[in-house]
CSV table of C-alpha atoms and ligand atoms in Angstrom, one decimal:
chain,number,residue,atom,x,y,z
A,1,UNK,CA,7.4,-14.3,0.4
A,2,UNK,CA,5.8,-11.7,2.8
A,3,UNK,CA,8.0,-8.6,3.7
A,4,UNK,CA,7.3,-6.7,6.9
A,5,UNK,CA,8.4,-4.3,9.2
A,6,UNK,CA,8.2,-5.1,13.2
A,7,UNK,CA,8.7,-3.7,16.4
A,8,UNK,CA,9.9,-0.2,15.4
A,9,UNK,CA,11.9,-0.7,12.3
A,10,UNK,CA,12.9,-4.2,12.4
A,11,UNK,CA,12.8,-6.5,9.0
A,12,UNK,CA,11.4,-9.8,8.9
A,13,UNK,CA,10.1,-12.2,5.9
A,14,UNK,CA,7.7,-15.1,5.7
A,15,UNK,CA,8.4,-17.7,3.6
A,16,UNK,CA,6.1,-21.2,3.5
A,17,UNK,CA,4.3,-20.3,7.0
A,18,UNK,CA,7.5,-19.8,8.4
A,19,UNK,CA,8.8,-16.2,9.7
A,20,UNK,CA,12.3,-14.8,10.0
A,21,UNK,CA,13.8,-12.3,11.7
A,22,UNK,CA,16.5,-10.9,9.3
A,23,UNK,CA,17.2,-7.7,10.9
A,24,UNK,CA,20.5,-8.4,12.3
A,25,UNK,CA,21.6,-10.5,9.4
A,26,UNK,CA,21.2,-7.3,7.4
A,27,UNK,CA,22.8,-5.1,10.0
A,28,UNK,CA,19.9,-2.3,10.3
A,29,UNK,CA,20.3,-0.1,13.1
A,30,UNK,CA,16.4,0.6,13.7
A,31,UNK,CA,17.7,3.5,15.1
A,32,UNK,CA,19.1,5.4,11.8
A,33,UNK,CA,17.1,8.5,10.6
A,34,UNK,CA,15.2,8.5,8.1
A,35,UNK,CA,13.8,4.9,8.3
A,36,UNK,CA,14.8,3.7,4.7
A,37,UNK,CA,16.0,0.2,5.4
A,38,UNK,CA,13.1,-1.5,3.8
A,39,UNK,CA,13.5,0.6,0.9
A,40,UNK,CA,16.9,-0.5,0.6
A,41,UNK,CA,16.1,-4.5,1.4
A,42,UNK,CA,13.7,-4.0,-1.8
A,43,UNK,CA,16.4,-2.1,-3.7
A,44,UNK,CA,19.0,-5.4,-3.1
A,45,UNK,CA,16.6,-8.2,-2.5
A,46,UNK,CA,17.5,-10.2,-5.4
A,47,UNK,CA,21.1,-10.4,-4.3
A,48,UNK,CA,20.8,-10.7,-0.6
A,49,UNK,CA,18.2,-13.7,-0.9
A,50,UNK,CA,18.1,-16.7,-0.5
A,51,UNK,CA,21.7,-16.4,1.3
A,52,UNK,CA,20.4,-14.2,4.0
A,53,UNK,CA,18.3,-16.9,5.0
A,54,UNK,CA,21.4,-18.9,6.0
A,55,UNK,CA,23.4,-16.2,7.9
A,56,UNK,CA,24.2,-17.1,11.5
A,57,UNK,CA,22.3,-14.0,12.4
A,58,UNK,CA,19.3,-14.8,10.8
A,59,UNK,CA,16.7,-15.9,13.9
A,60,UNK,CA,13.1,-17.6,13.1
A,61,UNK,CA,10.3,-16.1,14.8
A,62,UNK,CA,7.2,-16.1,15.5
A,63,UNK,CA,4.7,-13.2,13.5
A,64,UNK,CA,1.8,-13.6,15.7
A,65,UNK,CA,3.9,-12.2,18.7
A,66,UNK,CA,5.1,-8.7,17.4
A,67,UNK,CA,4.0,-5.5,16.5
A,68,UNK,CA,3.6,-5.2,12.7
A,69,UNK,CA,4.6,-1.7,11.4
A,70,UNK,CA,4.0,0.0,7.8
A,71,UNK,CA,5.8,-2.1,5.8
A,72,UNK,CA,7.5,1.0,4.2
A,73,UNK,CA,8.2,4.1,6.2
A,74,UNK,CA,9.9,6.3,3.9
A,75,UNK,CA,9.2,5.4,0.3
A,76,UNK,CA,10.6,8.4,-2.4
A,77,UNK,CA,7.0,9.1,-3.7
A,78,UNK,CA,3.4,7.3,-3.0
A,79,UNK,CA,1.4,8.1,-6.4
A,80,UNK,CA,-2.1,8.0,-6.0
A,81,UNK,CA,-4.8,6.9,-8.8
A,82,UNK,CA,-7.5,8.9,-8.8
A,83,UNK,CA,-11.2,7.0,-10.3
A,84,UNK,CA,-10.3,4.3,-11.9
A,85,UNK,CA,-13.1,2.4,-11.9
A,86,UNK,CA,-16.3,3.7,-13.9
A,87,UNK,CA,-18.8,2.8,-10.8
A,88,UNK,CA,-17.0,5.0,-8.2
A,89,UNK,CA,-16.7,7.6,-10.8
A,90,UNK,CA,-20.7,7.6,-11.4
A,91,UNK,CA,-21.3,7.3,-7.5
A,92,UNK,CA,-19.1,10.8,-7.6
A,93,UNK,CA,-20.7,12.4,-10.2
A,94,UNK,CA,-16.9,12.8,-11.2
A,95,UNK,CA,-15.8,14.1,-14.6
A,96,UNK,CA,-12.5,12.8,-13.4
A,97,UNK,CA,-10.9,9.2,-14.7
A,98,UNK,CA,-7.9,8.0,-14.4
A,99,UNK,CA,-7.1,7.5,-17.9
A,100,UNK,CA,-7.7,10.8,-18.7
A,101,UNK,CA,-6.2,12.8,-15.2
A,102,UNK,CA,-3.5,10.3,-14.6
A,103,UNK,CA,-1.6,10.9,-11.2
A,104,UNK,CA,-1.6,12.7,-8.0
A,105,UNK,CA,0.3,12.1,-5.0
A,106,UNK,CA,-0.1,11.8,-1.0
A,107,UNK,CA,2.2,12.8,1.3
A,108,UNK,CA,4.9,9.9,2.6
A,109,UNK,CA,3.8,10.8,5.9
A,110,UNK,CA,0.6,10.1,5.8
A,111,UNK,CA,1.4,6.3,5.3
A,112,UNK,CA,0.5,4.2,8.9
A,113,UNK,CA,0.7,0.4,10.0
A,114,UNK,CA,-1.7,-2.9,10.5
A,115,UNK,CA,-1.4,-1.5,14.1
A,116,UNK,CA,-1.9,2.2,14.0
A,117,UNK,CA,-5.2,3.8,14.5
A,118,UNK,CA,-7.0,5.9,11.6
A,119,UNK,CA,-7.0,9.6,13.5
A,120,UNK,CA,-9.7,11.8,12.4
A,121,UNK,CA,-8.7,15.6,11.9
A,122,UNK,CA,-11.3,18.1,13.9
A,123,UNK,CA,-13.4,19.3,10.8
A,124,UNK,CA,-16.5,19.0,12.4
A,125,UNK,CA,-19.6,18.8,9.4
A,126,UNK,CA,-17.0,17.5,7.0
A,127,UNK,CA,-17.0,13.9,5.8
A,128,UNK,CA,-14.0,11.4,5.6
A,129,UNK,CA,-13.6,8.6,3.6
A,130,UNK,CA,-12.5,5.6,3.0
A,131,UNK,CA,-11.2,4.1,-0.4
A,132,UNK,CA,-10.1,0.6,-1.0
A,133,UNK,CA,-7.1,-0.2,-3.1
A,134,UNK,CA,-4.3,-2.2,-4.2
A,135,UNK,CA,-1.0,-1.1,-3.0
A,136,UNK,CA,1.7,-2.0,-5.5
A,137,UNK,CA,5.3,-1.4,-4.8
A,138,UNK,CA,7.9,-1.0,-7.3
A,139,UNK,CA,10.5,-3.2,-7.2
A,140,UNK,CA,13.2,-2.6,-10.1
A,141,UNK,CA,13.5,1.7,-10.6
A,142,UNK,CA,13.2,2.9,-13.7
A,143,UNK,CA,12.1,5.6,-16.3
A,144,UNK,CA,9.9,5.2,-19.6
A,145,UNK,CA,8.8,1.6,-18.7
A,146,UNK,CA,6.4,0.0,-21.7
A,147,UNK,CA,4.1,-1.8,-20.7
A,148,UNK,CA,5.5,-5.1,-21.7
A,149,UNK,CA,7.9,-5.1,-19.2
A,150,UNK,CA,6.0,-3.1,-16.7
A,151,UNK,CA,5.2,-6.3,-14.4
A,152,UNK,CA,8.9,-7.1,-14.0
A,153,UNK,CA,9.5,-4.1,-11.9
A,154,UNK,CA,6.4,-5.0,-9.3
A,155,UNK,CA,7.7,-6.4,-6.2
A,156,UNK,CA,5.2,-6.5,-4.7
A,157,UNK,CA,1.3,-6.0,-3.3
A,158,UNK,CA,0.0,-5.0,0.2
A,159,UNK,CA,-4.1,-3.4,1.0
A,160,UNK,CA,-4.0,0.3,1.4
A,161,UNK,CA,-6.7,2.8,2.1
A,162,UNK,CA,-6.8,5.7,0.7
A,163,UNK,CA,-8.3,7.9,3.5
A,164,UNK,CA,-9.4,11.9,2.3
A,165,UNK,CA,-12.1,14.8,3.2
A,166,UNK,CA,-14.0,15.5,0.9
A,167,UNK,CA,-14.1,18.9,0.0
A,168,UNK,CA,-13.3,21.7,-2.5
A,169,UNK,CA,-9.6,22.4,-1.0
A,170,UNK,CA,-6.9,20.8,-3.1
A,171,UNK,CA,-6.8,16.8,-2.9
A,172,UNK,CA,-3.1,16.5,-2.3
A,173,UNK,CA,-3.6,18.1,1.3
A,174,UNK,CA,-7.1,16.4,1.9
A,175,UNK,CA,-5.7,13.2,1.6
A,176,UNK,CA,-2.1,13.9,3.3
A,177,UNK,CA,-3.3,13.7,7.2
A,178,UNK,CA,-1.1,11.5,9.2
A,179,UNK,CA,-2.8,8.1,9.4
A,180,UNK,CA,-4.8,8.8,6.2
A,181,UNK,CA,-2.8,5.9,4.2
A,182,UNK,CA,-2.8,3.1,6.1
A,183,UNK,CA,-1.0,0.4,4.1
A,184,UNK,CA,0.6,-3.2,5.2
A,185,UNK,CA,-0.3,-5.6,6.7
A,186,UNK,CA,2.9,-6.7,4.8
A,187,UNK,CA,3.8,-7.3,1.4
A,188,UNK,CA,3.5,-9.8,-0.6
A,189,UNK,CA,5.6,-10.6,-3.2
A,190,UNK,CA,4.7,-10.8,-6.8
A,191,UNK,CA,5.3,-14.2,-7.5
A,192,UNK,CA,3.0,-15.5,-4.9
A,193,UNK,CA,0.3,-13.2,-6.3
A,194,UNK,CA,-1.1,-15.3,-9.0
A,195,UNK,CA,-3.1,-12.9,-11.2
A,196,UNK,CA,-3.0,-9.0,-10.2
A,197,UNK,CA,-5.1,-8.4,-12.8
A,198,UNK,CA,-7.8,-10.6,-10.9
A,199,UNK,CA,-8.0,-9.6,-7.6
A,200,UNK,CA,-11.5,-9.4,-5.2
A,201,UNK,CA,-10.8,-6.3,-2.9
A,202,UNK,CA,-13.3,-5.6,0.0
A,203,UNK,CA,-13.6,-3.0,2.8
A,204,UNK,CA,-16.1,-3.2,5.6
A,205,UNK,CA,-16.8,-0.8,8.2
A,206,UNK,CA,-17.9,-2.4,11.4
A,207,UNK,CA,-19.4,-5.6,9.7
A,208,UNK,CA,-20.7,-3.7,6.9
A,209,UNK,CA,-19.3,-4.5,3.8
A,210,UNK,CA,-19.1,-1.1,1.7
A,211,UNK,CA,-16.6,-1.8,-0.9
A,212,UNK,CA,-16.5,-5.2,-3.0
A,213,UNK,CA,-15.0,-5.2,-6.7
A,214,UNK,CA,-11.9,-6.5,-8.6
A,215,UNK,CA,-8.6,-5.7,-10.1
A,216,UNK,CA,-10.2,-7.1,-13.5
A,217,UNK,CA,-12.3,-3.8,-13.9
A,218,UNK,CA,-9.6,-0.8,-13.2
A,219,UNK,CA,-9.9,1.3,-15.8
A,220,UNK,CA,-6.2,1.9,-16.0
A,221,UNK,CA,-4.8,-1.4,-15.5
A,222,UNK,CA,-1.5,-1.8,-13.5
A,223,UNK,CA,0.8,-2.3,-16.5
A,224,UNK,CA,-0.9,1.4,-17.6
A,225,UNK,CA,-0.1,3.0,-14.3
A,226,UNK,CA,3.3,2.0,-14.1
A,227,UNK,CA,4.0,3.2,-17.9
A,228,UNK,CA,1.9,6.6,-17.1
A,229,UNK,CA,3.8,7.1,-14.2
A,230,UNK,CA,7.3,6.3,-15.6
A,231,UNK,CA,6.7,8.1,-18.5
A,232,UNK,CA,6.4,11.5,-15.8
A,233,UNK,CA,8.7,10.2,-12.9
A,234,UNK,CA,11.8,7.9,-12.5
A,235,UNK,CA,10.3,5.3,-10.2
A,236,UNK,CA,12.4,3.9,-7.4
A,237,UNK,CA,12.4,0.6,-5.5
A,238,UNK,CA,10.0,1.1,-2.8
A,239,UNK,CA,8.0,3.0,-4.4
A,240,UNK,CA,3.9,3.0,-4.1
A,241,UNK,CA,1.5,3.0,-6.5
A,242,UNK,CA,-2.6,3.6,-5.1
A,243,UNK,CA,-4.5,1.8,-8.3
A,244,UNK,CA,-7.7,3.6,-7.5
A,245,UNK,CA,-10.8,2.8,-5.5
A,246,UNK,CA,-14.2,1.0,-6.4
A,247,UNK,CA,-17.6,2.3,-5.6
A,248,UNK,CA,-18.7,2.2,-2.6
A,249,UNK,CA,-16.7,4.9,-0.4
A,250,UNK,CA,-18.0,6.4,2.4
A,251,UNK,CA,-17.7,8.3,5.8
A,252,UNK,CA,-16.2,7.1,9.1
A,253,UNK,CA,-16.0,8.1,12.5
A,254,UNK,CA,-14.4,8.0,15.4
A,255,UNK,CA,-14.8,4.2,17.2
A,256,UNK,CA,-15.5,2.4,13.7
A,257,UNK,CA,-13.2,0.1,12.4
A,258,UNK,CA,-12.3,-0.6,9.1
A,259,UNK,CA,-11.2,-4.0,7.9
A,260,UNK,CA,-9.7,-4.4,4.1
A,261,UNK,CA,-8.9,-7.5,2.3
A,262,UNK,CA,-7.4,-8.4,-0.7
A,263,UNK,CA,-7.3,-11.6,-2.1
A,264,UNK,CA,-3.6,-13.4,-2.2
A,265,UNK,CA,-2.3,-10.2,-0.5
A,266,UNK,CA,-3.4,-9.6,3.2
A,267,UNK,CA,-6.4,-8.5,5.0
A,268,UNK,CA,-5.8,-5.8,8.0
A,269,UNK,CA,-8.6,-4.0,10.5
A,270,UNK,CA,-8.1,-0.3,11.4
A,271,UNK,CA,-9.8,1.3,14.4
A,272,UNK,CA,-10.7,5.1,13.9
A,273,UNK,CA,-9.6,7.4,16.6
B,1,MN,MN1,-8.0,6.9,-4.0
């Protein structure tokens, strides 16, 4: 199943090439503030579906003809990986690793859509990134989650970029611009994932292809993150985990755009403003 948001807060699924518009079916008023439906579709999936497919209110439609939104506005935290995969920590000269640093976090806000522009801050001389990386949402909450059992509470996958100036100030706010997390197209739901541990992700910018690895050579893997992070935070359904970008990063500027893929997950092209 894909999950998405459309059209300014609405909820919709795909399931076997065909879409549905479940919005009314699950009563969300797209006008309620904040915008935590999806986080609370995730939160009660496994007892609202399959019936909700049924309901009288449930419409088919067709994806093609909307607006995509982030899939998740208003997650409770988006933890960040930082290099977590030995090449991109040599092309840094970094004496950071994810093993050994763990976890930081971007602001919520910064997360944007399939359909939402990458806007550059006004730093003129500085550069700004791009970083290719699996987006995993969390599923099932919890705290102190082993590894064992750290795949049940995955719901899901989507591409996300993790956008950031480079610089000396402190990462959190380098990397917390609106628009620097762009994340979607939609997501797609574990079991339709077939190995996340084996996973090609690529990033072009214009139709150069800058980033090109896979899942198989994180150096945390995602069971790790999702025991490293419990074992520091409770983690709560809608939750997003950045696993870390490959070599390859590099500047952008205004009028690129930036095209991610990720195998079984989605694929999404971002123009730069
Ligand atoms: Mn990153």
């Amino acid at each position: 199943m894909k999950v998405f948001q459309f059209n300014g807060g609405r909820i919709g699924v795909t399931i076997d090439s065909q879409s549905y518009d479940l919005t009314e079916a699950l009563k969300i008023d797209v006008q309620s503030w904040p915008p935590v439906q999806m986080v609370q579709f995730i939160a009660k999936v496994d007892q609202n579906m399959p019936a909700i497919l049924t309901h009288p209110l449930t419409k088919k439609m067709d994806i093609s003809s909307v607006r995509l939104d982030v899939p998740i506005s208003w997650p409770n935290k988006l933890l960040a990986f930082p290099v977590n995969y030995l090449a991109h920590g040599v092309e840094m000269k970094s004496v950071n690793r994810a093993d050994l640093n763990g976890f930081f976090l971007k602001a919520n806000s910064s997360l944007s859509g399939p359909n939402d522009a990458i806007v550059l801050p006004d730093l003129p001389g500085r550069e700004i990134h791009h970083e290719c990386e699996l987006g995993i949402v969390i599923g099932k909450g919890g705290r102190n989650i082993s590894r064992e059992n750290a795949y049940k509470h995955i719901f899901g996958y989507a591409c996300l970029i993790d956008m950031v100036v480079r610089g000396k100030e402190e990462r959190v706010m380098r990397k917390s611009y609106d628009t620097f997390c762009p994340f979607g197209p939609w997501i797609t739901t574990s079991d339709e994932v077939p190995d996340p541990a084996n996973l090609q992700t690529r990033l072009w910018v214009n139709d150069e292809l800058r980033q090109d690895a896979n899942t198989k050579d994180l150096i945390v893997d995602i069971p790790g993150m999702i025991e490293l992070s419990s074992k520091v935070a409770t983690l709560y359904p809608g939750d997003i985990i950045a696993a870390g970008t490959p070599a390859g990063v590099g500047p952008v500027s205004r009028g690129d755009r930036v095209r991610i893929q990720i195998e079984h997950v989605g694929e999404m092209t971002l123009l730069v403003q």
